[in-house]
């Protein structure tokens, strides 16, 4: 098994030791973990070990097996996909000098997405928050519901554009969407990008049930809405595209791109995979495949939200995500096939959405 190291922002030395032992030993009980720590002259109580394990479980880097006295801990099947690389350290090295694990598209990555990206504990936590959110929606009057949907639309249309370099601010975006008033000093293209994001979000809100199952046509339709009147070819690209800030090279021919998209569709339509994992996988993989000549990440965010809505989950506005950290998380997946940091941001944005909308 490939040696993995987790480098989390707030991980303790003891938590790293526990992780390393589980990785080496395989399925491990509390008593085995305590005995291993004792060999390192660690005087530690069972309660403390459980607390440390709960931290690792909440981070999704280990999973729990069994019940009662038979509880044990192991690494998830897709542990290599969820390895964490400290972005602050990683991006201190220039793109030309960074050691890239995968500078070309990795078709093997799809197998790792056949497992849930969220642990059972994470899913229970997020579902609890989503149920509270759904109860709030049920209590809203039609007028208040419309206002909240408009607020979500403004926030999403602004931020999904801003991540891609659009210079409209939030208030200017509100004026554009509410009053069709374009801001001075901005191009028509920027206004169109924002309005396209709004129209695409409106479409998936009105057609929720359509995205319980994903098809290639639905991916292309979402992209067509995102790039409408922007002079972008709407079909699957037939030539290589470059990505700023990385040496990673996406697929360069239409046939392999179609094959990769079919792999994404297979993941989304797999009933064994949790909807939150499907949405996260869609955002990451559509961005990774780069199936179109432009508008890929905007399309990815729309499709991720479509899958959430189709399954009764709150869509993300991405309003509070840091643009640079979002880009770093995406590049970490391109270059190292590590989804951990992007998953962390996605989870934070889902929690932000259920707590701040409706």
Tab-separated table of C-alpha atoms in Angstrom:
chain	number	residue	atom	x	y	z
A	1	UNK	CA	0.000	0.000	0.000
A	2	UNK	CA	1.241	3.487	-0.830
A	3	UNK	CA	2.514	5.300	2.257
A	4	UNK	CA	0.207	8.202	3.049
A	5	UNK	CA	0.784	11.101	5.373
A	6	UNK	CA	-1.983	13.371	6.559
A	7	UNK	CA	-0.911	16.946	7.130
A	8	UNK	CA	-3.957	18.675	8.582
A	9	UNK	CA	-4.017	22.262	9.738
A	10	UNK	CA	-4.808	21.323	13.360
A	11	UNK	CA	-3.642	17.729	13.707
A	12	UNK	CA	-1.703	16.730	16.792
A	13	UNK	CA	1.355	14.506	16.966
A	14	UNK	CA	-0.743	11.849	18.697
A	15	UNK	CA	-3.409	11.905	15.973
A	16	UNK	CA	-0.697	11.451	13.348
A	17	UNK	CA	0.658	8.463	15.298
A	18	UNK	CA	-2.810	6.917	15.461
A	19	UNK	CA	-3.300	7.404	11.731
A	20	UNK	CA	0.117	5.909	10.940
A	21	UNK	CA	-0.621	2.857	13.100
A	22	UNK	CA	-4.009	2.213	11.467
A	23	UNK	CA	-2.422	2.568	8.047
A	24	UNK	CA	0.279	0.022	8.898
A	25	UNK	CA	-1.838	-2.368	10.984
A	26	UNK	CA	-5.093	-2.290	9.028
A	27	UNK	CA	-8.357	-2.605	10.968
A	28	UNK	CA	-7.443	-1.627	14.548
A	29	UNK	CA	-9.299	-1.735	17.868
A	30	UNK	CA	-9.093	0.812	20.701
A	31	UNK	CA	-6.944	-1.565	22.755
A	32	UNK	CA	-4.485	-2.071	19.889
A	33	UNK	CA	-4.178	1.670	19.358
A	34	UNK	CA	-3.646	2.313	23.085
A	35	UNK	CA	-1.004	-0.443	23.258
A	36	UNK	CA	0.825	1.057	20.294
A	37	UNK	CA	0.840	4.515	21.878
A	38	UNK	CA	2.090	2.999	25.153
A	39	UNK	CA	5.109	1.596	23.307
A	40	UNK	CA	6.003	5.175	22.451
A	41	UNK	CA	5.917	6.004	26.177
A	42	UNK	CA	2.546	7.673	25.812
A	43	UNK	CA	0.583	7.616	29.070
A	44	UNK	CA	-2.889	7.963	27.681
A	45	UNK	CA	-6.417	7.103	28.798
A	46	UNK	CA	-9.024	5.265	26.765
A	47	UNK	CA	-11.204	8.392	26.862
A	48	UNK	CA	-8.413	10.482	25.325
A	49	UNK	CA	-7.870	7.943	22.541
A	50	UNK	CA	-11.590	7.968	21.734
A	51	UNK	CA	-11.511	11.770	21.583
A	52	UNK	CA	-8.561	11.664	19.190
A	53	UNK	CA	-10.305	9.042	17.051
A	54	UNK	CA	-13.452	11.179	16.909
A	55	UNK	CA	-11.347	14.040	15.554
A	56	UNK	CA	-9.928	11.808	12.812
A	57	UNK	CA	-13.417	10.475	12.053
A	58	UNK	CA	-14.808	14.005	11.739
A	59	UNK	CA	-12.016	14.842	9.289
A	60	UNK	CA	-12.973	11.803	7.202
A	61	UNK	CA	-9.462	10.333	7.166
A	62	UNK	CA	-10.479	7.154	9.022
A	63	UNK	CA	-13.716	5.162	9.186
A	64	UNK	CA	-15.439	3.187	11.941
A	65	UNK	CA	-16.289	-0.496	11.601
A	66	UNK	CA	-18.493	-2.679	13.818
A	67	UNK	CA	-20.633	-1.800	16.849
A	68	UNK	CA	-20.383	-1.787	20.628
A	69	UNK	CA	-17.332	-3.604	21.954
A	70	UNK	CA	-16.444	-4.710	18.437
A	71	UNK	CA	-15.806	-1.193	17.138
A	72	UNK	CA	-12.577	-0.860	15.181
A	73	UNK	CA	-11.026	1.724	12.875
A	74	UNK	CA	-9.594	1.613	9.362
A	75	UNK	CA	-8.641	3.835	6.441
A	76	UNK	CA	-11.323	4.465	3.809
A	77	UNK	CA	-11.000	2.524	0.556
A	78	UNK	CA	-10.173	5.764	-1.273
A	79	UNK	CA	-7.574	6.918	1.265
A	80	UNK	CA	-5.081	8.032	-1.400
A	81	UNK	CA	-7.741	10.291	-2.944
A	82	UNK	CA	-8.336	11.929	0.430
A	83	UNK	CA	-4.713	12.530	1.379
A	84	UNK	CA	-4.186	16.099	2.511
A	85	UNK	CA	-1.329	18.249	1.247
A	86	UNK	CA	-0.781	21.558	3.016
A	87	UNK	CA	-1.588	24.158	0.317
A	88	UNK	CA	0.423	26.874	2.046
A	89	UNK	CA	3.585	24.784	1.757
A	90	UNK	CA	2.740	23.251	-1.628
A	91	UNK	CA	2.158	26.551	-3.428
A	92	UNK	CA	5.314	28.192	-2.111
A	93	UNK	CA	6.986	26.307	-4.962
A	94	UNK	CA	6.393	27.729	-8.449
A	95	UNK	CA	4.313	25.774	-10.951
A	96	UNK	CA	7.424	25.102	-13.057
A	97	UNK	CA	9.309	23.593	-10.110
A	98	UNK	CA	6.554	21.706	-8.254
A	99	UNK	CA	6.817	17.913	-8.297
A	100	UNK	CA	3.562	16.919	-9.973
A	101	UNK	CA	2.304	13.414	-9.329
A	102	UNK	CA	0.076	13.432	-12.400
A	103	UNK	CA	0.876	15.874	-15.208
A	104	UNK	CA	-1.505	14.044	-17.547
A	105	UNK	CA	-5.102	12.938	-17.103
A	106	UNK	CA	-5.450	9.917	-14.816
A	107	UNK	CA	-8.272	7.589	-15.891
A	108	UNK	CA	-7.674	5.387	-12.831
A	109	UNK	CA	-9.027	8.167	-10.594
A	110	UNK	CA	-12.631	7.243	-11.411
A	111	UNK	CA	-12.349	4.002	-9.418
A	112	UNK	CA	-11.652	5.980	-6.251
A	113	UNK	CA	-14.852	7.986	-6.725
A	114	UNK	CA	-16.906	4.766	-6.636
A	115	UNK	CA	-16.592	5.005	-2.837
A	116	UNK	CA	-18.268	7.724	-0.772
A	117	UNK	CA	-16.004	10.707	-0.210
A	118	UNK	CA	-17.702	11.481	3.102
A	119	UNK	CA	-17.468	9.222	6.142
A	120	UNK	CA	-20.607	7.913	7.860
A	121	UNK	CA	-20.028	10.411	10.669
A	122	UNK	CA	-19.712	13.307	8.233
A	123	UNK	CA	-22.854	12.270	6.364
A	124	UNK	CA	-24.891	12.021	9.582
A	125	UNK	CA	-23.685	15.463	10.626
A	126	UNK	CA	-24.466	17.083	7.268
A	127	UNK	CA	-27.826	15.335	6.914
A	128	UNK	CA	-28.868	16.595	10.342
A	129	UNK	CA	-28.103	20.156	9.292
A	130	UNK	CA	-29.878	19.678	5.970
A	131	UNK	CA	-33.043	18.358	7.676
A	132	UNK	CA	-33.152	21.453	9.883
A	133	UNK	CA	-32.751	23.544	6.738
A	134	UNK	CA	-35.605	21.696	4.976
A	135	UNK	CA	-37.899	22.267	7.976
A	136	UNK	CA	-37.219	26.004	7.755
A	137	UNK	CA	-38.081	26.003	4.052
A	138	UNK	CA	-41.392	24.241	4.749
A	139	UNK	CA	-42.383	27.059	7.113
A	140	UNK	CA	-41.681	29.896	4.654
A	141	UNK	CA	-44.472	31.770	2.916
A	142	UNK	CA	-44.338	31.867	-0.909
A	143	UNK	CA	-43.184	35.502	-0.785
A	144	UNK	CA	-40.332	34.809	1.641
A	145	UNK	CA	-39.319	31.704	-0.306
A	146	UNK	CA	-39.093	33.768	-3.493
A	147	UNK	CA	-36.937	36.379	-1.736
A	148	UNK	CA	-34.564	33.747	-0.375
A	149	UNK	CA	-34.233	32.104	-3.777
A	150	UNK	CA	-33.396	35.497	-5.253
A	151	UNK	CA	-30.741	36.068	-2.575
A	152	UNK	CA	-29.206	32.660	-3.262
A	153	UNK	CA	-29.287	33.387	-6.994
A	154	UNK	CA	-27.496	36.718	-6.568
A	155	UNK	CA	-24.829	35.257	-4.299
A	156	UNK	CA	-24.175	32.247	-6.524
A	157	UNK	CA	-24.195	34.213	-9.792
A	158	UNK	CA	-21.736	36.707	-8.330
A	159	UNK	CA	-19.338	34.245	-6.711
A	160	UNK	CA	-19.295	31.633	-9.475
A	161	UNK	CA	-18.355	34.472	-11.837
A	162	UNK	CA	-15.861	36.077	-9.448
A	163	UNK	CA	-13.927	32.811	-9.053
A	164	UNK	CA	-13.358	32.960	-12.827
A	165	UNK	CA	-12.070	36.539	-12.756
A	166	UNK	CA	-15.280	38.585	-13.108
A	167	UNK	CA	-14.822	42.016	-11.474
A	168	UNK	CA	-18.452	42.839	-10.595
A	169	UNK	CA	-18.915	43.225	-6.842
A	170	UNK	CA	-21.898	41.823	-4.945
A	171	UNK	CA	-23.918	45.060	-4.907
A	172	UNK	CA	-23.356	45.585	-8.633
A	173	UNK	CA	-24.482	42.010	-9.242
A	174	UNK	CA	-27.644	42.635	-7.225
A	175	UNK	CA	-28.429	45.711	-9.330
A	176	UNK	CA	-27.813	43.769	-12.532
A	177	UNK	CA	-30.063	40.863	-11.583
A	178	UNK	CA	-32.849	42.809	-9.863
A	179	UNK	CA	-32.987	45.897	-12.073
A	180	UNK	CA	-31.164	44.836	-15.276
A	181	UNK	CA	-28.747	47.703	-14.597
A	182	UNK	CA	-25.211	47.124	-15.849
A	183	UNK	CA	-22.388	48.590	-13.763
A	184	UNK	CA	-20.143	51.266	-15.226
A	185	UNK	CA	-16.586	50.313	-16.052
A	186	UNK	CA	-17.424	46.664	-16.725
A	187	UNK	CA	-17.694	44.842	-20.021
A	188	UNK	CA	-20.843	43.376	-21.525
A	189	UNK	CA	-19.148	39.983	-21.273
A	190	UNK	CA	-18.986	40.239	-17.472
A	191	UNK	CA	-22.678	41.102	-17.242
A	192	UNK	CA	-23.567	38.239	-19.568
A	193	UNK	CA	-21.511	35.774	-17.511
A	194	UNK	CA	-23.404	36.708	-14.340
A	195	UNK	CA	-26.824	36.591	-16.009
A	196	UNK	CA	-25.987	33.200	-17.524
A	197	UNK	CA	-25.154	31.842	-14.071
A	198	UNK	CA	-28.486	33.179	-12.844
A	199	UNK	CA	-30.375	31.549	-15.738
A	200	UNK	CA	-28.580	28.236	-15.256
A	201	UNK	CA	-29.413	28.198	-11.538
A	202	UNK	CA	-33.037	29.062	-12.296
A	203	UNK	CA	-33.177	26.152	-14.740
A	204	UNK	CA	-31.926	23.555	-12.249
A	205	UNK	CA	-34.247	24.932	-9.546
A	206	UNK	CA	-37.226	24.528	-11.867
A	207	UNK	CA	-36.109	21.126	-13.200
A	208	UNK	CA	-34.937	19.461	-9.974
A	209	UNK	CA	-36.186	15.967	-10.756
A	210	UNK	CA	-34.396	15.963	-14.133
A	211	UNK	CA	-31.034	15.637	-12.412
A	212	UNK	CA	-31.770	12.561	-10.338
A	213	UNK	CA	-30.149	10.883	-13.310
A	214	UNK	CA	-27.324	12.482	-15.267
A	215	UNK	CA	-26.800	12.190	-19.029
A	216	UNK	CA	-24.344	13.665	-21.504
A	217	UNK	CA	-27.135	15.797	-22.975
A	218	UNK	CA	-27.860	17.313	-19.547
A	219	UNK	CA	-24.180	18.172	-19.071
A	220	UNK	CA	-24.106	19.851	-22.494
A	221	UNK	CA	-27.371	21.706	-21.815
A	222	UNK	CA	-26.012	23.097	-18.538
A	223	UNK	CA	-22.867	24.257	-20.328
A	224	UNK	CA	-24.912	25.876	-23.102
A	225	UNK	CA	-26.756	27.991	-20.509
A	226	UNK	CA	-23.518	28.998	-18.777
A	227	UNK	CA	-21.783	30.199	-21.975
A	228	UNK	CA	-24.818	31.589	-23.820
A	229	UNK	CA	-23.902	34.624	-25.978
A	230	UNK	CA	-20.265	34.534	-24.839
A	231	UNK	CA	-18.882	33.352	-28.173
A	232	UNK	CA	-17.907	29.948	-26.778
A	233	UNK	CA	-18.251	26.714	-28.751
A	234	UNK	CA	-21.013	24.699	-27.076
A	235	UNK	CA	-19.963	21.211	-28.117
A	236	UNK	CA	-17.300	18.980	-26.581
A	237	UNK	CA	-13.928	20.418	-27.519
A	238	UNK	CA	-11.764	18.781	-30.173
A	239	UNK	CA	-8.415	20.335	-29.287
A	240	UNK	CA	-6.111	20.751	-26.290
A	241	UNK	CA	-6.699	23.531	-23.767
A	242	UNK	CA	-4.131	24.877	-21.318
A	243	UNK	CA	-4.743	25.756	-17.672
A	244	UNK	CA	-3.117	28.803	-16.094
A	245	UNK	CA	-0.805	28.115	-13.160
A	246	UNK	CA	-0.146	24.414	-13.721
A	247	UNK	CA	1.724	22.005	-15.971
A	248	UNK	CA	-1.188	19.566	-15.840
A	249	UNK	CA	-2.463	18.770	-19.333
A	250	UNK	CA	-6.136	17.816	-19.766
A	251	UNK	CA	-7.301	15.286	-22.329
A	252	UNK	CA	-6.682	16.437	-25.893
A	253	UNK	CA	-9.226	14.510	-27.983
A	254	UNK	CA	-12.992	14.296	-28.161
A	255	UNK	CA	-13.213	10.507	-27.849
A	256	UNK	CA	-11.368	10.318	-24.534
A	257	UNK	CA	-13.302	13.318	-23.230
A	258	UNK	CA	-16.577	11.533	-23.990
A	259	UNK	CA	-15.254	8.398	-22.293
A	260	UNK	CA	-14.321	10.417	-19.196
A	261	UNK	CA	-17.737	12.102	-19.076
A	262	UNK	CA	-19.419	8.696	-19.245
A	263	UNK	CA	-17.370	7.712	-16.187
A	264	UNK	CA	-18.732	10.758	-14.335
A	265	UNK	CA	-22.265	9.856	-15.389
A	266	UNK	CA	-21.721	6.318	-14.094
A	267	UNK	CA	-20.668	7.690	-10.687
A	268	UNK	CA	-23.626	10.078	-10.433
A	269	UNK	CA	-26.123	7.379	-11.428
A	270	UNK	CA	-24.702	4.841	-8.955
A	271	UNK	CA	-27.410	4.440	-6.298
A	272	UNK	CA	-24.862	3.221	-3.730
A	273	UNK	CA	-23.040	6.558	-3.664
A	274	UNK	CA	-24.392	9.287	-1.375
A	275	UNK	CA	-25.738	12.445	-3.096
A	276	UNK	CA	-23.241	14.682	-1.282
A	277	UNK	CA	-20.389	12.573	-2.640
A	278	UNK	CA	-21.957	12.620	-6.112
A	279	UNK	CA	-22.182	16.416	-6.071
A	280	UNK	CA	-18.600	16.821	-4.855
A	281	UNK	CA	-17.330	14.309	-7.427
A	282	UNK	CA	-19.177	16.125	-10.211
A	283	UNK	CA	-17.714	19.534	-9.362
A	284	UNK	CA	-14.197	18.115	-9.178
A	285	UNK	CA	-14.313	15.766	-12.153
A	286	UNK	CA	-15.996	18.104	-14.656
A	287	UNK	CA	-13.356	20.691	-13.723
A	288	UNK	CA	-10.648	18.033	-14.145
A	289	UNK	CA	-11.878	16.761	-17.518
A	290	UNK	CA	-12.299	20.281	-18.978
A	291	UNK	CA	-14.744	18.935	-21.600
A	292	UNK	CA	-15.449	22.326	-23.186
A	293	UNK	CA	-13.261	25.100	-24.554
A	294	UNK	CA	-14.452	27.456	-21.770
A	295	UNK	CA	-16.948	27.603	-18.908
A	296	UNK	CA	-15.952	24.246	-17.418
A	297	UNK	CA	-15.766	25.151	-13.724
A	298	UNK	CA	-18.945	27.253	-13.885
A	299	UNK	CA	-20.697	24.290	-15.502
A	300	UNK	CA	-19.254	21.993	-12.823
A	301	UNK	CA	-20.667	24.141	-10.008
A	302	UNK	CA	-24.096	24.264	-11.665
A	303	UNK	CA	-24.169	20.488	-12.128
A	304	UNK	CA	-23.050	19.908	-8.537
A	305	UNK	CA	-25.943	22.072	-7.345
A	306	UNK	CA	-28.349	20.295	-9.696
A	307	UNK	CA	-27.469	16.957	-8.084
A	308	UNK	CA	-27.909	18.405	-4.589
A	309	UNK	CA	-31.314	19.879	-5.454
A	310	UNK	CA	-32.498	16.684	-7.161
A	311	UNK	CA	-31.826	14.773	-3.958
A	312	UNK	CA	-33.315	17.245	-1.490
A	313	UNK	CA	-30.107	18.993	-0.402
A	314	UNK	CA	-29.340	22.686	-0.187
A	315	UNK	CA	-27.392	24.105	-3.156
A	316	UNK	CA	-24.144	25.979	-2.581
A	317	UNK	CA	-23.657	29.674	-3.273
A	318	UNK	CA	-19.883	29.512	-2.597
A	319	UNK	CA	-20.307	33.047	-1.238
A	320	UNK	CA	-17.870	32.735	1.651
A	321	UNK	CA	-15.189	30.650	-0.076
A	322	UNK	CA	-11.854	32.343	-0.665
A	323	UNK	CA	-11.265	32.541	-4.431
A	324	UNK	CA	-7.568	31.751	-4.162
A	325	UNK	CA	-8.090	28.788	-1.830
A	326	UNK	CA	-10.729	27.408	-4.209
A	327	UNK	CA	-8.227	27.589	-7.066
A	328	UNK	CA	-5.502	26.004	-4.944
A	329	UNK	CA	-7.802	23.134	-3.979
A	330	UNK	CA	-8.644	22.569	-7.641
A	331	UNK	CA	-4.985	22.590	-8.687
A	332	UNK	CA	-4.112	20.138	-5.905
A	333	UNK	CA	-6.586	17.731	-7.437
A	334	UNK	CA	-5.219	18.284	-10.946
A	335	UNK	CA	-1.583	17.837	-9.941
A	336	UNK	CA	-1.724	15.345	-7.052
A	337	UNK	CA	-5.195	13.780	-7.397
A	338	UNK	CA	-5.826	14.848	-3.803
A	339	UNK	CA	-9.469	15.766	-3.173
A	340	UNK	CA	-9.053	16.407	0.549
A	341	UNK	CA	-8.707	20.189	0.484
A	342	UNK	CA	-11.479	20.648	-2.069
A	343	UNK	CA	-13.723	18.360	-0.015
A	344	UNK	CA	-12.994	20.503	3.046
A	345	UNK	CA	-14.020	23.684	1.191
A	346	UNK	CA	-17.108	21.973	-0.276
A	347	UNK	CA	-18.189	20.786	3.171
A	348	UNK	CA	-17.689	24.270	4.640
A	349	UNK	CA	-19.751	25.818	1.841
A	350	UNK	CA	-22.551	23.291	2.343
A	351	UNK	CA	-22.624	24.106	6.064
A	352	UNK	CA	-22.609	27.823	5.226
A	353	UNK	CA	-25.531	27.356	2.818
A	354	UNK	CA	-27.796	25.398	5.193
A	355	UNK	CA	-27.132	27.916	7.962
A	356	UNK	CA	-27.544	31.117	5.917
A	357	UNK	CA	-30.285	30.552	3.336
A	358	UNK	CA	-34.014	30.116	3.832
